[in-house]
PDB file of N, CA and C in Angstrom:
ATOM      1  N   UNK A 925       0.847  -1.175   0.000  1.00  0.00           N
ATOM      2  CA  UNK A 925       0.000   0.000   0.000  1.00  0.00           C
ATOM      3  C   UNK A 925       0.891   1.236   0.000  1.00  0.00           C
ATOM      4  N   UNK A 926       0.362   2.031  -1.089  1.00  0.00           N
ATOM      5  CA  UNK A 926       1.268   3.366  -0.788  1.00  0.00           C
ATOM      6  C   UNK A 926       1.093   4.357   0.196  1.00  0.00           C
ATOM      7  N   UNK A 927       1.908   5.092   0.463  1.00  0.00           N
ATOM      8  CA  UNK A 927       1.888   5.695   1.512  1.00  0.00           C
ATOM      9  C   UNK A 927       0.579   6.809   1.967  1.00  0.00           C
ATOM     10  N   UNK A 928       0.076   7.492   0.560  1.00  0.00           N
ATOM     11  CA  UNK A 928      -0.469   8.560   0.234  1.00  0.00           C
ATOM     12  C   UNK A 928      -2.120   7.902   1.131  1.00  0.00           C
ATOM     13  N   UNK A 929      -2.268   6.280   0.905  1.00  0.00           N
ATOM     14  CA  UNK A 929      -3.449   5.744   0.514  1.00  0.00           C
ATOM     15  C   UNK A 929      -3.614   5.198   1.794  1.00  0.00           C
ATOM     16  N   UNK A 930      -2.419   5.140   2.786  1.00  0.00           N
ATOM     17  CA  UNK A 930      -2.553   4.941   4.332  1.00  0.00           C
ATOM     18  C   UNK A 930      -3.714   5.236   4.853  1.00  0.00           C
ATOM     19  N   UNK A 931      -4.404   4.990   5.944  1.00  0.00           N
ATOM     20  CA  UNK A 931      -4.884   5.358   7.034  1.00  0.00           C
ATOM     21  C   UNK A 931      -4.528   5.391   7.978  1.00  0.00           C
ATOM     22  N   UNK A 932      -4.424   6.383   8.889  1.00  0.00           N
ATOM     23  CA  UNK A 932      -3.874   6.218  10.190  1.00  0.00           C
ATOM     24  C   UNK A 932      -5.041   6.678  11.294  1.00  0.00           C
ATOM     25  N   UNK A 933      -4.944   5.618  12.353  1.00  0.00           N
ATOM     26  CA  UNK A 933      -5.658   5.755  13.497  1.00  0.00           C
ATOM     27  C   UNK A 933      -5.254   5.827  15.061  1.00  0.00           C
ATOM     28  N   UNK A 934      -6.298   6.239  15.787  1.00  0.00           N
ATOM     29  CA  UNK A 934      -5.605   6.719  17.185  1.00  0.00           C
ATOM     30  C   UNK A 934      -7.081   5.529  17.707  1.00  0.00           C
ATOM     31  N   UNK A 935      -6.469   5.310  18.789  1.00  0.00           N
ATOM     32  CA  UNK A 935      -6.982   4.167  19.562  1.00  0.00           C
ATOM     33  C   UNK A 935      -7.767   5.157  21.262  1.00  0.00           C
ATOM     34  N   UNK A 936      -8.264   4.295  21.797  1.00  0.00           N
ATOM     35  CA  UNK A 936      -9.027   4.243  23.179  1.00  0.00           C
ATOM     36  C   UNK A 936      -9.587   3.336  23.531  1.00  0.00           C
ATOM     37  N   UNK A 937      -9.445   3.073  24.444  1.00  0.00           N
ATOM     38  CA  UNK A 937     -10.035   2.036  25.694  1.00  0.00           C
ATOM     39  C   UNK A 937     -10.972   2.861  26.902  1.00  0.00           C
ATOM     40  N   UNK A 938     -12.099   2.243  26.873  1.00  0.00           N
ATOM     41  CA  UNK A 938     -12.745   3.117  28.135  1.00  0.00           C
ATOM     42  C   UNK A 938     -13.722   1.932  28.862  1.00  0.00           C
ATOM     43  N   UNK A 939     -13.546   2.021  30.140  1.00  0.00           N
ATOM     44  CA  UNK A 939     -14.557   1.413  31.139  1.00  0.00           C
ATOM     45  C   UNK A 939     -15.940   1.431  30.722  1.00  0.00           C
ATOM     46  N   UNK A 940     -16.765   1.008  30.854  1.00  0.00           N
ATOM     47  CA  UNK A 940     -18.374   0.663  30.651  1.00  0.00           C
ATOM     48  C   UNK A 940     -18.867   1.016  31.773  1.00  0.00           C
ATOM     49  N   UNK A 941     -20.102   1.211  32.095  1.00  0.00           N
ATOM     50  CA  UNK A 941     -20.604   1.309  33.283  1.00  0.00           C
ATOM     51  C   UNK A 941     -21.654   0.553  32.549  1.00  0.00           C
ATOM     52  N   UNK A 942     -22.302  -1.189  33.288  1.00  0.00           N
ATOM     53  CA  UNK A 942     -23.542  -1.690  32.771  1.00  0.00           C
ATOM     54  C   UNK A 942     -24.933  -0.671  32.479  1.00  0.00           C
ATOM     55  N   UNK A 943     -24.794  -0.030  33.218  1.00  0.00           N
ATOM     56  CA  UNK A 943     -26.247   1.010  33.655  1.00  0.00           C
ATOM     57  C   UNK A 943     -26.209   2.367  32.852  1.00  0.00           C
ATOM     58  N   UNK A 944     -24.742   2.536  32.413  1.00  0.00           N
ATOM     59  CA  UNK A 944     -24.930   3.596  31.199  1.00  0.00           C
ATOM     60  C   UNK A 944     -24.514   3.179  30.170  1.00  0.00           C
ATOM     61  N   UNK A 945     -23.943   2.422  29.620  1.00  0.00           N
ATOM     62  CA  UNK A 945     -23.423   1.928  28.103  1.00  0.00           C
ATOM     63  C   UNK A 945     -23.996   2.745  27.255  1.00  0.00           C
ATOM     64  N   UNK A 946     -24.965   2.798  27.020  1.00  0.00           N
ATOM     65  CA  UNK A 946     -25.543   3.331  25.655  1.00  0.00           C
ATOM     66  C   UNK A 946     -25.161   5.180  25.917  1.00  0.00           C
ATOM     67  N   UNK A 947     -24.976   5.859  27.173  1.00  0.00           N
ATOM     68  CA  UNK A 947     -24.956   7.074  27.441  1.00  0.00           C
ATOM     69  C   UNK A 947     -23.141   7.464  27.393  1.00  0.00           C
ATOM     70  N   UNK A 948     -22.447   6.315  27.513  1.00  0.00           N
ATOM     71  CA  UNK A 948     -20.762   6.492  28.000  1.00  0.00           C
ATOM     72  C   UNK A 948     -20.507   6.156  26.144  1.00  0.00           C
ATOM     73  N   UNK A 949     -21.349   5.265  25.106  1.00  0.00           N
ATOM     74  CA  UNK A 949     -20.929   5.337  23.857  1.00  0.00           C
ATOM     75  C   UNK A 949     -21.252   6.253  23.463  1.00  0.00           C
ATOM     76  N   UNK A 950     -22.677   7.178  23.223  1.00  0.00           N
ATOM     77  CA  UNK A 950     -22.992   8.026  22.367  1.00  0.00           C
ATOM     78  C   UNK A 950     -21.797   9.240  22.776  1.00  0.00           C
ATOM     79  N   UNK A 951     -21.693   9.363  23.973  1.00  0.00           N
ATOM     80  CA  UNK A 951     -20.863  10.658  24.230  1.00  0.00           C
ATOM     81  C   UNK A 951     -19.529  10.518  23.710  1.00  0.00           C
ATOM     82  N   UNK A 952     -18.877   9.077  23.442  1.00  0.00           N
ATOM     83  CA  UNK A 952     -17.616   8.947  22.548  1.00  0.00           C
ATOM     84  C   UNK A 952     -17.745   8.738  20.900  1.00  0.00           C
ATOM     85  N   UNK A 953     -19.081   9.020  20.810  1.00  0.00           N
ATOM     86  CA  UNK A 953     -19.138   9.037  18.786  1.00  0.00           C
ATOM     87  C   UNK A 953     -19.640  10.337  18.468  1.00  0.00           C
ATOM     88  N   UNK A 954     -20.132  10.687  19.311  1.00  0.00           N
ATOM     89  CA  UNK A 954     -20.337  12.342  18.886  1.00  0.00           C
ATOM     90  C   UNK A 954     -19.001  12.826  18.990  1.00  0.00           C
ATOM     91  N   UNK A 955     -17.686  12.685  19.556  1.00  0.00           N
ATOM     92  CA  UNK A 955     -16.504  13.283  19.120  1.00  0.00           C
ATOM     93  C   UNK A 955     -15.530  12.140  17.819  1.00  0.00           C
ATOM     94  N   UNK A 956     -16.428  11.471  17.283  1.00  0.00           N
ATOM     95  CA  UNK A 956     -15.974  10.815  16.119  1.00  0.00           C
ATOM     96  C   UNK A 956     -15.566   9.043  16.541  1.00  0.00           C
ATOM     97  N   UNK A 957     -15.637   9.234  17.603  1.00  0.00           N
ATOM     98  CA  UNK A 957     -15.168   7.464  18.071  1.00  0.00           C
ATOM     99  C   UNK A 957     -15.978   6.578  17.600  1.00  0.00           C
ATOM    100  N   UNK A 958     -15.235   5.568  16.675  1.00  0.00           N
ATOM    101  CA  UNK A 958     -16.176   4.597  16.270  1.00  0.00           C
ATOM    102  C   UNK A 958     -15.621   3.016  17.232  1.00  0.00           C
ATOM    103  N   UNK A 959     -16.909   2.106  17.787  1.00  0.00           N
ATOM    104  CA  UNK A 959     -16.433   1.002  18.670  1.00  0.00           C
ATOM    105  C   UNK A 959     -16.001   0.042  17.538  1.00  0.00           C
ATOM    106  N   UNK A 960     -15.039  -0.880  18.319  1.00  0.00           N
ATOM    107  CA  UNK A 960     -14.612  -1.824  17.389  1.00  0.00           C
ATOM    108  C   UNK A 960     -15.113  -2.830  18.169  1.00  0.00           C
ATOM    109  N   UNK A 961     -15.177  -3.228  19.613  1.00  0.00           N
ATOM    110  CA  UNK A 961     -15.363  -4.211  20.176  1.00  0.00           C
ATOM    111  C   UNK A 961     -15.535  -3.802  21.944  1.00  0.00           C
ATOM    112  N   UNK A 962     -16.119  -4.747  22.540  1.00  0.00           N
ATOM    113  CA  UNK A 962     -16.515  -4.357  23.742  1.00  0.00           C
ATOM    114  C   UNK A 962     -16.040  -5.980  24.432  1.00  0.00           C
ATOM    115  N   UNK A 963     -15.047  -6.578  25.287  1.00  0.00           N
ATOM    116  CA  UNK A 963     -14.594  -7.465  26.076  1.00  0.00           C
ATOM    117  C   UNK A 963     -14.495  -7.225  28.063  1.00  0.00           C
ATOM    118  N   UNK A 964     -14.919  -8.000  28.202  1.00  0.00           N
ATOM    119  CA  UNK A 964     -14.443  -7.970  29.622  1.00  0.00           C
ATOM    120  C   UNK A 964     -12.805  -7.619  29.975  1.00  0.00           C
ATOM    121  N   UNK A 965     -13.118  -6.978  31.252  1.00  0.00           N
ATOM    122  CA  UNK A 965     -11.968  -6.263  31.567  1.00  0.00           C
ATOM    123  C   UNK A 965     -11.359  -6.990  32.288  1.00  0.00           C
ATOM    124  N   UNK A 966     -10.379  -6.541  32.799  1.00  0.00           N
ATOM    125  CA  UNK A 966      -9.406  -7.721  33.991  1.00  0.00           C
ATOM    126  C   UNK A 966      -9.749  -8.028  35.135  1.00  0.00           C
ATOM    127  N   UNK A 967     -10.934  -6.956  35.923  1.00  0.00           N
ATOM    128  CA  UNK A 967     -11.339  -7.204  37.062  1.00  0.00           C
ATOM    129  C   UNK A 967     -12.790  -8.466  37.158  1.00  0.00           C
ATOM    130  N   UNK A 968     -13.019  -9.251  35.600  1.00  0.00           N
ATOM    131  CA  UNK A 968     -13.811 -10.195  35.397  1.00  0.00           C
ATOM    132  C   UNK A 968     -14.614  -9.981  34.473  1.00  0.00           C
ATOM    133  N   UNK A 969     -16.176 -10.698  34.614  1.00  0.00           N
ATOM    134  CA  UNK A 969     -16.852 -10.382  33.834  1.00  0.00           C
ATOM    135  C   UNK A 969     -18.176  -9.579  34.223  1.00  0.00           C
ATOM    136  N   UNK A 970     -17.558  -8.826  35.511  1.00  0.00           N
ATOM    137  CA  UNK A 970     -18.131  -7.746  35.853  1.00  0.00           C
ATOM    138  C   UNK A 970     -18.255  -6.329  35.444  1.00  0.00           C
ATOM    139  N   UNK A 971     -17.297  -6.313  34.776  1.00  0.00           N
ATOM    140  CA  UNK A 971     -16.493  -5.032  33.855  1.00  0.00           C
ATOM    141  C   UNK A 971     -16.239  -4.922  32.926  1.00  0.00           C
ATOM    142  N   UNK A 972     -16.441  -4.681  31.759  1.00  0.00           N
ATOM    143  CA  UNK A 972     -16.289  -4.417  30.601  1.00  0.00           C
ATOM    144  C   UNK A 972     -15.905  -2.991  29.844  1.00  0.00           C
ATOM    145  N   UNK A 973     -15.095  -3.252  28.457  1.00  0.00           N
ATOM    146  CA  UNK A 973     -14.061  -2.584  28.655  1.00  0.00           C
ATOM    147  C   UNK A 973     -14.198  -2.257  26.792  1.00  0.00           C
ATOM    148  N   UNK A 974     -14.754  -1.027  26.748  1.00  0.00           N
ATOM    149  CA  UNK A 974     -14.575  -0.555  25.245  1.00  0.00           C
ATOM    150  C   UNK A 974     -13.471  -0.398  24.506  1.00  0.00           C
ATOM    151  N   UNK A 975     -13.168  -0.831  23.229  1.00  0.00           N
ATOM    152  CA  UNK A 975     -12.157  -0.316  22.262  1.00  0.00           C
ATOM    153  C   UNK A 975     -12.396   0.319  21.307  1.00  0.00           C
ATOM    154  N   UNK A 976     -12.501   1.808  21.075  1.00  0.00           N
ATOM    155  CA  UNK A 976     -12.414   2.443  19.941  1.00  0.00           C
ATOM    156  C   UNK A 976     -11.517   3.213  19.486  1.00  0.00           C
ATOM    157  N   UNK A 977     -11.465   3.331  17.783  1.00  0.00           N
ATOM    158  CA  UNK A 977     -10.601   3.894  17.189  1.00  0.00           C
ATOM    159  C   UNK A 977     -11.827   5.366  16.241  1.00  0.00           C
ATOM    160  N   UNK A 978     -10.689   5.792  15.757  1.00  0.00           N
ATOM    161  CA  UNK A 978     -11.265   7.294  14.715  1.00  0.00           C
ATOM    162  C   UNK A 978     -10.425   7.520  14.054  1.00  0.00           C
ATOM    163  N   UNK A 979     -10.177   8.065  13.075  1.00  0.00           N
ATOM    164  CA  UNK A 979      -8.786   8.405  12.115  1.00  0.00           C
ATOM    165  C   UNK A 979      -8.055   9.528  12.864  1.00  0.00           C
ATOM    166  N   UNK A 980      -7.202   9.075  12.485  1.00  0.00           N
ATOM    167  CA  UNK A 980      -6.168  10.191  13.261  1.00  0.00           C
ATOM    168  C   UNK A 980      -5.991  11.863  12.842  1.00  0.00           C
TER     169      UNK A 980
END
């Protein structure tokens, strides 16, 4: 791929709160964050743990 035709992206990870999810995502895509995936966090499967990216 040439260089010109790159994409480059910036990453984030953010905590979930079960009881707001839908209020803790919208407030990270209205500044352009798109989710890639949502996994449990290290403290179990009590916690869950967003990954999004946006172009850089």
């Amino acid at each position: 791929m040439t260089e010109p035709a790159r994409r480059r992206w910036e990453y984030a990870t953010i905590p979930l709160l079960i009881h707001n999810t839908k209020a803790i995502l919208d407030s990270w895509g209205v500044d352009g964050w798109e989710l890639v995936t949502v996994l449990p966090g290290p403290g179990g499967s009590d916690q869950l743990v967003a990954y999004l990216k946006r172009p850089a």
